[in-house]
CSV table of C-alpha atoms in Angstrom, one decimal:
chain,number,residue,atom,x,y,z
A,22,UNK,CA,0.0,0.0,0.0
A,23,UNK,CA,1.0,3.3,-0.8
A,24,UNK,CA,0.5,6.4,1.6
A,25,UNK,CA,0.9,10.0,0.7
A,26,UNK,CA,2.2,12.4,3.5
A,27,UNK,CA,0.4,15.7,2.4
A,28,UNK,CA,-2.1,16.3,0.0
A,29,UNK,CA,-2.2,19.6,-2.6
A,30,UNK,CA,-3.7,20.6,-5.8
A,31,UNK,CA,-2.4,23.3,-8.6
A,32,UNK,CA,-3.9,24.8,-11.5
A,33,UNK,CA,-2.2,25.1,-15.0
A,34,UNK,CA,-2.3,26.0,-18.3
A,35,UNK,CA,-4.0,23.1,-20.2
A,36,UNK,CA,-1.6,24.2,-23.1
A,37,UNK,CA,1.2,23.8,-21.1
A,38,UNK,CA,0.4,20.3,-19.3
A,39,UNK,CA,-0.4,19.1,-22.8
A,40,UNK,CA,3.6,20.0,-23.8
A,41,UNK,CA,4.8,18.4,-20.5
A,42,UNK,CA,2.7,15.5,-21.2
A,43,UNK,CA,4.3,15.4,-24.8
A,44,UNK,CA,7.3,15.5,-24.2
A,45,UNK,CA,7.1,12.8,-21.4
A,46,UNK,CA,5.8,10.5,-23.9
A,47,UNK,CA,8.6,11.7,-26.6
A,48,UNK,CA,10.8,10.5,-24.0
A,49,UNK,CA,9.5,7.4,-23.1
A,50,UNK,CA,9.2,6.3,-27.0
A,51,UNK,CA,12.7,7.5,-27.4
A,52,UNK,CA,14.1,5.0,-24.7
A,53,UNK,CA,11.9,2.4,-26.4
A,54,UNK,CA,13.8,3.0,-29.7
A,55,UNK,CA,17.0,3.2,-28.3
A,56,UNK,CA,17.0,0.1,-26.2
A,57,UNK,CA,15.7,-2.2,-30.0
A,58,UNK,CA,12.3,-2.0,-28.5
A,59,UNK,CA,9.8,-1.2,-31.6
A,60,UNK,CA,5.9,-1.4,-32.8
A,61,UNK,CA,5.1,-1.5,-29.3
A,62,UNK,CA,1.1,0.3,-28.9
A,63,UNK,CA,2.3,3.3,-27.7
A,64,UNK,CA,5.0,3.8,-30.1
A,65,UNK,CA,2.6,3.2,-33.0
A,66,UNK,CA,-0.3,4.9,-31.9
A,67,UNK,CA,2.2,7.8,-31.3
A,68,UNK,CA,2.7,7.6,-34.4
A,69,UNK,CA,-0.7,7.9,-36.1
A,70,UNK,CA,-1.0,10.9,-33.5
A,71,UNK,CA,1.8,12.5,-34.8
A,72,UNK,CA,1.1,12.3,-38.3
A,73,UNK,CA,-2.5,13.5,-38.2
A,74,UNK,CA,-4.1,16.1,-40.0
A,75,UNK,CA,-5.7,18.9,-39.1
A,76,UNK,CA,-9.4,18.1,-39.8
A,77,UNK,CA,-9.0,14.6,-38.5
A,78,UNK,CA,-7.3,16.3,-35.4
A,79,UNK,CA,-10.5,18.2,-34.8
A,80,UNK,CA,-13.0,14.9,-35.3
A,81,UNK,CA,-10.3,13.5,-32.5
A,82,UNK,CA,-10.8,16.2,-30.3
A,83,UNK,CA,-14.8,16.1,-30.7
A,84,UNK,CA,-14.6,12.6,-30.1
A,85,UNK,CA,-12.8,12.7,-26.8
A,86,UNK,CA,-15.2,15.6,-25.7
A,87,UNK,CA,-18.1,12.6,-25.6
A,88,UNK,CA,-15.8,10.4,-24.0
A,89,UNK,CA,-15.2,7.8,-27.1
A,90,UNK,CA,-11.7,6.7,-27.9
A,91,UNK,CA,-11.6,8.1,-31.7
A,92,UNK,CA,-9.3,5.6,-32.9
A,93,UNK,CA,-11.5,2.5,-31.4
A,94,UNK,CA,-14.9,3.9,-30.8
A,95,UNK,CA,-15.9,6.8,-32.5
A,96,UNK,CA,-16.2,5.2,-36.0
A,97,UNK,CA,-20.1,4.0,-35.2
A,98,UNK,CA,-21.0,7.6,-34.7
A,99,UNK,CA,-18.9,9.3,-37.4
A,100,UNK,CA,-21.5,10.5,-39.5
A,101,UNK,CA,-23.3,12.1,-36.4
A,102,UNK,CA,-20.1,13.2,-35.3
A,103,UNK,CA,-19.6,15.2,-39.0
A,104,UNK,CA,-23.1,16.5,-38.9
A,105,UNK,CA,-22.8,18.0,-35.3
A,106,UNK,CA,-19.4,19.7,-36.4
A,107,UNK,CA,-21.1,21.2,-39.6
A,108,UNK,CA,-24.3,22.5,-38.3
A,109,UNK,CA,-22.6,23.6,-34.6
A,110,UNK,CA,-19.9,26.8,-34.6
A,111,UNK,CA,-17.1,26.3,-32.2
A,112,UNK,CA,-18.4,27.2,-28.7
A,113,UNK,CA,-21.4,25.7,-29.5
A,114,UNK,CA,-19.9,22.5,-30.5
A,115,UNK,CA,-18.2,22.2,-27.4
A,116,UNK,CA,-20.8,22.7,-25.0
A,117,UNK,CA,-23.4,20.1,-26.9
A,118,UNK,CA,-20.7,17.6,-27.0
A,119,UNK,CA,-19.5,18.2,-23.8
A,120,UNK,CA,-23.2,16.9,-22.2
A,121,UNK,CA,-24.6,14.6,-25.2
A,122,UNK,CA,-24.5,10.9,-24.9
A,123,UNK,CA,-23.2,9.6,-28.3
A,124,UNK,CA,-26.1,7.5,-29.6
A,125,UNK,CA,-28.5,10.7,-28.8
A,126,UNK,CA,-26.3,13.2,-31.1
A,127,UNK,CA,-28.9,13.1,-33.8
A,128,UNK,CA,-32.2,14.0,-31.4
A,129,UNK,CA,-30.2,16.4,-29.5
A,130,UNK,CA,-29.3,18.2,-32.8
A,131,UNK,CA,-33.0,18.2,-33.6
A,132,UNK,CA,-33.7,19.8,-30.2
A,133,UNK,CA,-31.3,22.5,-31.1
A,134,UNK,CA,-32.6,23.3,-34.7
A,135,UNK,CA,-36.0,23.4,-33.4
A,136,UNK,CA,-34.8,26.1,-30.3
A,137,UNK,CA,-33.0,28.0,-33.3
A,138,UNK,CA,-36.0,28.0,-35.3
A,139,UNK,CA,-38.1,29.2,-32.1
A,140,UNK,CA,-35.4,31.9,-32.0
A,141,UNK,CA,-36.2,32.9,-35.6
A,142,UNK,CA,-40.2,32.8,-35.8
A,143,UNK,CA,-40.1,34.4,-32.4
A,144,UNK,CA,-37.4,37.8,-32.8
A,145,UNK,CA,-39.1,40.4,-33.8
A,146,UNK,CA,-37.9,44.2,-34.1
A,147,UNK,CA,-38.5,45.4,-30.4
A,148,UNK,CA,-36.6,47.9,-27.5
A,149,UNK,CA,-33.6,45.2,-26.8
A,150,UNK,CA,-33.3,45.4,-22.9
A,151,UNK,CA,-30.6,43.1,-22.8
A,152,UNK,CA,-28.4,45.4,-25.6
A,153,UNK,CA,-29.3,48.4,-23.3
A,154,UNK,CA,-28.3,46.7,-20.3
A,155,UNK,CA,-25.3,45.7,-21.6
A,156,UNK,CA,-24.0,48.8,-22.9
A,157,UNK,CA,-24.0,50.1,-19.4
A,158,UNK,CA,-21.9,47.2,-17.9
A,159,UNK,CA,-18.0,46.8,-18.2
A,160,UNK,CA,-15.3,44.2,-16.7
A,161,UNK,CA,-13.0,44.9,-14.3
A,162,UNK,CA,-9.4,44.1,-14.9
A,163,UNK,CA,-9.7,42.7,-11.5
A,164,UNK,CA,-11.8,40.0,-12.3
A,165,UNK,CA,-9.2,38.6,-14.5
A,166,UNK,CA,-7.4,37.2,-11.5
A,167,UNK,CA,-10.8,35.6,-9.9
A,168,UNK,CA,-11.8,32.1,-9.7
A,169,UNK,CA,-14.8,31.3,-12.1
A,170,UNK,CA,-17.3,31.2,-9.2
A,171,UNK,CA,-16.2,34.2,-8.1
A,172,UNK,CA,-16.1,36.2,-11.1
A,173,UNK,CA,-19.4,35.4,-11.7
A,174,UNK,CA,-20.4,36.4,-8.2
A,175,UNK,CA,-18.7,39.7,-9.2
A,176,UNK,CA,-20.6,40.3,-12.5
A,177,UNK,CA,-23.9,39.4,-11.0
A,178,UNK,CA,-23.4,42.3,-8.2
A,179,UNK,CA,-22.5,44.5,-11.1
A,180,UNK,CA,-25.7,43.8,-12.9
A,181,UNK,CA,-28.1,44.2,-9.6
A,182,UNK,CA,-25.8,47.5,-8.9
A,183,UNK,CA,-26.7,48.8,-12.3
A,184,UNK,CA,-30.1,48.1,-12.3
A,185,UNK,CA,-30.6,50.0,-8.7
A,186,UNK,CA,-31.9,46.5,-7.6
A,187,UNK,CA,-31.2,46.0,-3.3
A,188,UNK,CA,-29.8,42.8,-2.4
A,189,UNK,CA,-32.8,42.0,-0.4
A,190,UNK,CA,-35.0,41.8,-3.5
A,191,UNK,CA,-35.8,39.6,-6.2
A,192,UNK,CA,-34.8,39.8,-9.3
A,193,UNK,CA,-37.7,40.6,-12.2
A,194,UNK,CA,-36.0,38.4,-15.3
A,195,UNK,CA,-39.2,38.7,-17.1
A,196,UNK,CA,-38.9,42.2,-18.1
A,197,UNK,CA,-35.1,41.6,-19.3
A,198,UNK,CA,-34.7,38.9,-20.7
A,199,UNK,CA,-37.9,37.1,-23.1
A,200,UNK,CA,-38.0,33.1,-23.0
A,201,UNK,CA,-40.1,31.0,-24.4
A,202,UNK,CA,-40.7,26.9,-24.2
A,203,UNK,CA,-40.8,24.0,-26.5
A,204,UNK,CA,-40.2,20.1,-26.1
A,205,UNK,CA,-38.3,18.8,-23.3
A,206,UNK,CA,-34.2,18.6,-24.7
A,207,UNK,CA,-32.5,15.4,-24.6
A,208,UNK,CA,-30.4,14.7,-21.3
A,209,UNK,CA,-27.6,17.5,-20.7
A,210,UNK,CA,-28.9,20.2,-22.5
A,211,UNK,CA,-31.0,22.7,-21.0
A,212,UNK,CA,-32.2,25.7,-22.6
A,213,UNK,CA,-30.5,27.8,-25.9
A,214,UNK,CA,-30.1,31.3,-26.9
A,215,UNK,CA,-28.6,34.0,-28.6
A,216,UNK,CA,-29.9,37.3,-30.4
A,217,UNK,CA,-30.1,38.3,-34.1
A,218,UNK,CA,-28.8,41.5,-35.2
A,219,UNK,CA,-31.8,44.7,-34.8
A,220,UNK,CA,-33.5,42.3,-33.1
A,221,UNK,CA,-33.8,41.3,-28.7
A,222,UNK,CA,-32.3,38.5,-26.8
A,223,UNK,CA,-34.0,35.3,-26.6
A,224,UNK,CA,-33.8,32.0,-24.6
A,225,UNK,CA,-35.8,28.7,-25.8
A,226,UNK,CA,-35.7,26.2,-22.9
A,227,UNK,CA,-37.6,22.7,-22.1
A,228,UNK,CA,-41.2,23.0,-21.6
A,229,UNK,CA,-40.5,20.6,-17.9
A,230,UNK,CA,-38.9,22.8,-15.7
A,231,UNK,CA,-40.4,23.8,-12.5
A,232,UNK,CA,-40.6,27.1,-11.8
A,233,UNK,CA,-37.6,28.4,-10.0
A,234,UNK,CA,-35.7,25.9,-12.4
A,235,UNK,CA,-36.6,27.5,-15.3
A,236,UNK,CA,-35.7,31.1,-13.5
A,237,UNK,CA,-32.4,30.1,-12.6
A,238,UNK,CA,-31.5,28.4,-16.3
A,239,UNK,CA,-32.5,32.1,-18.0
A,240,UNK,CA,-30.5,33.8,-15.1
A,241,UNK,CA,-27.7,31.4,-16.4
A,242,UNK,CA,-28.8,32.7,-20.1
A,243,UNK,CA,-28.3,36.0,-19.3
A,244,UNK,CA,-25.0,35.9,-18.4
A,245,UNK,CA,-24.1,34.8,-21.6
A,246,UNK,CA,-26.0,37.9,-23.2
A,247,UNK,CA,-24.7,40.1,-21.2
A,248,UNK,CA,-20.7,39.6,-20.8
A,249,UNK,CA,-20.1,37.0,-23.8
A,250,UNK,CA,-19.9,38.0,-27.4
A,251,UNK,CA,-22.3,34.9,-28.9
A,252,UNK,CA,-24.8,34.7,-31.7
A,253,UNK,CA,-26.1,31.5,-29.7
A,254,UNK,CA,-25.1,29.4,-27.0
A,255,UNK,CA,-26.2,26.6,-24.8
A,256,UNK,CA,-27.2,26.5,-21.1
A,257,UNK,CA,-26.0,22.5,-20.5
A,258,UNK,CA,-25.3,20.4,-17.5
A,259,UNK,CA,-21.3,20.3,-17.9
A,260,UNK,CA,-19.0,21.6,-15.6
A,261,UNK,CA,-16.3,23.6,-17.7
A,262,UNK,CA,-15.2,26.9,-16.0
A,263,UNK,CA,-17.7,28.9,-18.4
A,264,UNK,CA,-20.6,26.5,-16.7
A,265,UNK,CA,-19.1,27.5,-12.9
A,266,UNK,CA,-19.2,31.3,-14.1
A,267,UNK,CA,-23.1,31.3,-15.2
A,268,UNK,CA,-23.6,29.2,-12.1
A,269,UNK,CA,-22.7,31.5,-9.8
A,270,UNK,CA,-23.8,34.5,-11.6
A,271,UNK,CA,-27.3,33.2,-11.3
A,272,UNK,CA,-27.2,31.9,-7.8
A,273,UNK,CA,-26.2,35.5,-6.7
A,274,UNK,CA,-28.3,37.2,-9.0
A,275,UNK,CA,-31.5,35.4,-8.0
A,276,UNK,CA,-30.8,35.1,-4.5
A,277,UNK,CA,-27.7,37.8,-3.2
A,278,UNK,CA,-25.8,36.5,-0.4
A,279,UNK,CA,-26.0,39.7,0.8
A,280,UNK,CA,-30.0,39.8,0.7
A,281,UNK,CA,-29.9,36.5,2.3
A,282,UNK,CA,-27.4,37.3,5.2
A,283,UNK,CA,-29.4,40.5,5.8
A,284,UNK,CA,-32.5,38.6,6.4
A,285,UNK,CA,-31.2,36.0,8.7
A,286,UNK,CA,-30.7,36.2,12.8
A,287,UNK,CA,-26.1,35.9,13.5
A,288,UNK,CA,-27.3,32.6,15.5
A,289,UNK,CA,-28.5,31.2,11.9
A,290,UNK,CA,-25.3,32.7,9.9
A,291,UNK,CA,-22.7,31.1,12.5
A,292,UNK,CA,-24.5,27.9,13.5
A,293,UNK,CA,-26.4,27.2,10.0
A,294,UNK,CA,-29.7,28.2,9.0
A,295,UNK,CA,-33.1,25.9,9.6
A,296,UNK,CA,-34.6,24.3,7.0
A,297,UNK,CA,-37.8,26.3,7.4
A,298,UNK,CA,-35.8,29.6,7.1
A,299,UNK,CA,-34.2,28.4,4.0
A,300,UNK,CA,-37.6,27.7,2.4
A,301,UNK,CA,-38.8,30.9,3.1
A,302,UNK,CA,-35.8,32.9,1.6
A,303,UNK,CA,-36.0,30.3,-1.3
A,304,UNK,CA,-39.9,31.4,-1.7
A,305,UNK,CA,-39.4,35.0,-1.8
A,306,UNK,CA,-36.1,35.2,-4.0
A,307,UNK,CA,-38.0,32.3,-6.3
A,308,UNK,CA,-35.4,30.1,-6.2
A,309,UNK,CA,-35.1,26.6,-5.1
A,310,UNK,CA,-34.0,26.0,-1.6
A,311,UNK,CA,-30.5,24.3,-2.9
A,312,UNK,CA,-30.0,27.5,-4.5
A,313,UNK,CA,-30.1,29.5,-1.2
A,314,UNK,CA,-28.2,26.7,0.7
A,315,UNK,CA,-25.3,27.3,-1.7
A,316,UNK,CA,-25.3,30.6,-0.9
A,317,UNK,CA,-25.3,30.3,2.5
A,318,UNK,CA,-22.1,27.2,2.2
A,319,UNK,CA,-20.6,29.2,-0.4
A,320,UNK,CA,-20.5,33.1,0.8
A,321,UNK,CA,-21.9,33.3,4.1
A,322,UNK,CA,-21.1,30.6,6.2
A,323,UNK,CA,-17.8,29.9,5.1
């Protein structure tokens, strides 16, 4: 049995552990050469990695995102695979094949091309309250050295701040921000949107979410409308750093940990607040309890 003394964790570049991991393997299949060792798996699949090309690079890549070895399991679902990449741009490719299981590629693209549609029949020249929001709201260069969670804590205080809104009141999405329902989306995905030029912001999300569901997943919208540059994007179920950012910018601007620290006794915020206390701060911020919990383990009782 092994036994580690301490413990620790780091964040990196992913650029540069991909060049540390490169050149470990460089190593290790130079020894092999050197010693008369040859046509070993690693050396040849090495090999075939080294000598791809670019486009078969990226079907690679988009393989690994759904968790399929592209040299051993991604052949079955190649032509969903090539579709995905043709009808998805970049970010958007990411984020669908971050969440979608491989044999549901070709419902879940449906799903999306019938939100995009929505998006279309639905914009309409209109006042853009999103646009004018966003015109008033800027980064700070101090956010740049914040952890996702936080930065999206940060952004969500600047929106509230802007808008005159006090911590210890909900938030009014529905005169922002317009959303509109259609059939529930396969597993991972969660709602889409995105804005045409000249005309407002719009969200299409599954026709099955509860209430305060549905209110955090167009909270999570509006971040991207707001401080990302995006024709359309997808609210999924992943957990990249973008993900963590909306998160977090939803949780704190449907429910302020602020408001909620206001409105509980300093016996609740240093021993933990009771369940019927988070209920009721989860009824009037129109959030789920979780949501408020999170908060409270997050920001307040930490």
């Amino acid at each position: 049995m092994i036994r580690f003394l301490t413990s620790g964790e780091v964040v990196i570049e992913s650029s540069l552990l991909q060049q540390r991991l490169t050149d470990f393997v460089e190593v290790v299949v130079s020894r092999l050469t050197e010693t008369g060792i040859r046509d070993t798996q690693l050396q040849v699949e090495w090999a075939a990695i080294q000598s791809t090309e670019p486009q078969e690079a990226a079907f690679c890549l988009t393989s690994a995102r759904l968790g399929l070895d592209p040299y051993s399991e991604a052949e079955k679902y190649e032509a969903d695979i090539l579709r995905a990449a043709d009808q998805l741009d970049d970010q958007l490719l990411d984020d669908f094949m971050d969440v979608v299981q491989p044999d549901k590629i070709s419902v879940a693209l449906e799903w999306v091309a019938a939100a995009q549609e929505e998006i279309r029949r639905l914009t309409a020249p209109a006042a853009d309250q999103v646009e004018a929001l966003r015109s008033e709201l800027s980064p700070s260069p101090e956010w740049s050295h914040l952890r996702p969670w936080e930065r999206g804590w940060a952004q969500a205080r600047r929106v509230r701040g802007t808008l005159g809104i006090d911590a210890a009141d909900p938030f009014e999405l529905q005169g922002i921000l317009r959303a509109s329902a259609i059939a529930v989306p396969p597993r991972g995905l969660q709602a889409l949107g995105g804005k045409d030029p000249d005309t407002p912001a719009l969200v299409i999300v599954g026709n099955h979410q509860p209430e305060a569901a549905r209110r955090f997943t167009i909270a999570r919208a509006l971040w991207h409308l707001l401080w990302q540059n995006e024709s359309r994007f997808l609210v999924t179920t992943a957990y990249t750093d973008l993900q963590k950012v909306e998160r977090a910018f939803a949780a704190e601007l449907l429910a302020p940990a602020e408001g909620i620290a206001g409105q509980l006794s300093v016996e609740s915020i240093h021993l933990g607040a009771e369940e019927r206390e988070i209920e009721e701060l989860a009824r009037k911020y129109q959030v789920s309890p979780m949501i408020v919990q999170h908060q409270l383990d997050n920001q307040i009782l930490r």
